[in-house]
Short mmCIF file of C-alpha atoms in Angstrom, two decimals:
data_model
loop_
_atom_site.label_atom_id
_atom_site.label_comp_id
_atom_site.label_asym_id
_atom_site.label_seq_id
_atom_site.Cartn_x
_atom_site.Cartn_y
_atom_site.Cartn_z
CA UNK A 1 -28.96 45.97 -9.73
CA UNK A 2 -27.18 48.26 -12.18
CA UNK A 3 -26.79 49.01 -15.84
CA UNK A 4 -23.85 49.75 -18.11
CA UNK A 5 -24.04 50.35 -21.77
CA UNK A 6 -21.63 51.16 -24.52
CA UNK A 7 -22.67 52.70 -27.79
CA UNK A 8 -20.15 51.00 -30.13
CA UNK A 9 -19.79 52.36 -33.64
CA UNK A 10 -23.30 53.58 -34.02
CA UNK A 11 -24.10 57.24 -34.17
CA UNK A 12 -26.65 56.99 -31.40
CA UNK A 13 -27.30 54.43 -28.57
CA UNK A 14 -30.36 52.41 -29.62
CA UNK A 15 -30.40 49.90 -26.83
CA UNK A 16 -32.51 50.48 -23.65
CA UNK A 17 -32.69 48.66 -20.33
CA UNK A 18 -35.15 48.23 -17.51
CA UNK A 19 -34.56 47.53 -13.83
CA UNK A 20 -37.80 47.15 -11.90
CA UNK A 21 -37.30 45.83 -8.40
CA UNK A 22 -40.24 44.53 -6.33
CA UNK A 23 -42.58 44.71 -9.34
CA UNK A 24 -46.08 45.66 -8.37
CA UNK A 25 -44.98 45.84 -4.65
CA UNK A 26 -44.19 42.09 -4.70
CA UNK A 27 -40.89 41.71 -2.84
CA UNK A 28 -39.95 38.55 -4.63
CA UNK A 29 -40.67 39.65 -8.23
CA UNK A 30 -38.04 41.63 -10.19
CA UNK A 31 -38.09 42.55 -13.83
CA UNK A 32 -34.71 43.15 -15.60
CA UNK A 33 -34.47 43.72 -19.36
CA UNK A 34 -32.15 44.67 -22.11
CA UNK A 35 -33.86 45.69 -25.27
CA UNK A 36 -31.85 45.84 -28.51
CA UNK A 37 -32.84 48.72 -30.71
CA UNK A 38 -32.52 47.08 -34.09
CA UNK A 39 -32.88 49.76 -36.79
CA UNK A 40 -33.92 52.43 -34.25
CA UNK A 41 -34.67 52.89 -30.62
CA UNK A 42 -38.43 53.21 -30.68
CA UNK A 43 -39.48 49.65 -29.81
CA UNK A 44 -36.63 49.32 -27.23
CA UNK A 45 -37.66 52.68 -25.64
CA UNK A 46 -41.32 51.53 -25.56
CA UNK A 47 -40.40 48.37 -23.70
CA UNK A 48 -38.09 50.24 -21.30
CA UNK A 49 -40.94 52.72 -20.48
CA UNK A 50 -43.94 50.41 -20.44
CA UNK A 51 -43.07 46.71 -20.20
CA UNK A 52 -43.31 46.68 -16.41
CA UNK A 53 -46.94 47.93 -16.67
CA UNK A 54 -47.81 45.19 -19.22
CA UNK A 55 -46.19 42.57 -16.91
CA UNK A 56 -48.11 43.93 -13.95
CA UNK A 57 -51.42 43.62 -15.84
CA UNK A 58 -50.59 40.14 -17.04
CA UNK A 59 -49.43 38.84 -13.68
CA UNK A 60 -52.95 38.22 -12.24
CA UNK A 61 -54.21 36.47 -15.41
CA UNK A 62 -51.23 34.21 -15.86
CA UNK A 63 -50.45 30.67 -14.79
CA UNK A 64 -46.81 31.43 -13.95
CA UNK A 65 -43.83 33.65 -14.91
CA UNK A 66 -43.40 32.25 -18.45
CA UNK A 67 -47.06 32.71 -19.22
CA UNK A 68 -46.98 36.14 -17.66
CA UNK A 69 -44.04 37.30 -19.87
CA UNK A 70 -45.60 35.80 -22.98
CA UNK A 71 -48.91 37.67 -22.33
CA UNK A 72 -46.98 40.86 -21.51
CA UNK A 73 -44.88 40.81 -24.61
CA UNK A 74 -47.94 40.10 -26.87
CA UNK A 75 -49.84 42.98 -25.21
CA UNK A 76 -46.77 45.25 -25.58
CA UNK A 77 -46.49 44.32 -29.24
CA UNK A 78 -50.09 45.05 -30.00
CA UNK A 79 -49.97 48.37 -28.16
CA UNK A 80 -46.67 49.39 -29.79
CA UNK A 81 -47.95 48.64 -33.28
CA UNK A 82 -51.26 50.43 -32.58
CA UNK A 83 -49.15 53.46 -31.69
CA UNK A 84 -47.51 53.26 -35.10
CA UNK A 85 -50.87 52.84 -36.81
CA UNK A 86 -50.13 49.22 -37.69
CA UNK A 87 -52.55 46.32 -37.23
CA UNK A 88 -50.90 43.06 -36.10
CA UNK A 89 -50.98 40.49 -38.97
CA UNK A 90 -50.52 36.71 -38.87
CA UNK A 91 -47.06 35.48 -39.89
CA UNK A 92 -45.38 38.85 -39.53
CA UNK A 93 -42.52 39.09 -37.16
CA UNK A 94 -43.52 41.08 -34.00
CA UNK A 95 -41.99 44.43 -33.40
CA UNK A 96 -41.65 43.57 -29.77
CA UNK A 97 -40.74 39.92 -28.83
CA UNK A 98 -39.43 38.10 -25.85
#
């Protein structure tokens, strides 16, 4: 797997990517992601750095890949917002979403 990015017209590259082969030592599980840094790179960088760990933790508790990713993105959103000093609120668009 490989990654190629172009910056476009923005002053800084805000997008991030993730290539995690054999996630958690499982030869048949790979995690690939492209994270769009809308209005800044912080959430995209958080996901690139930490989403694999969130997916790894969610794997054992999930009923399948879709449930695993949903759990992992929710956990990532809560953790990212906590790092910003924000509490998740109902009806608000998540900072990290899948």
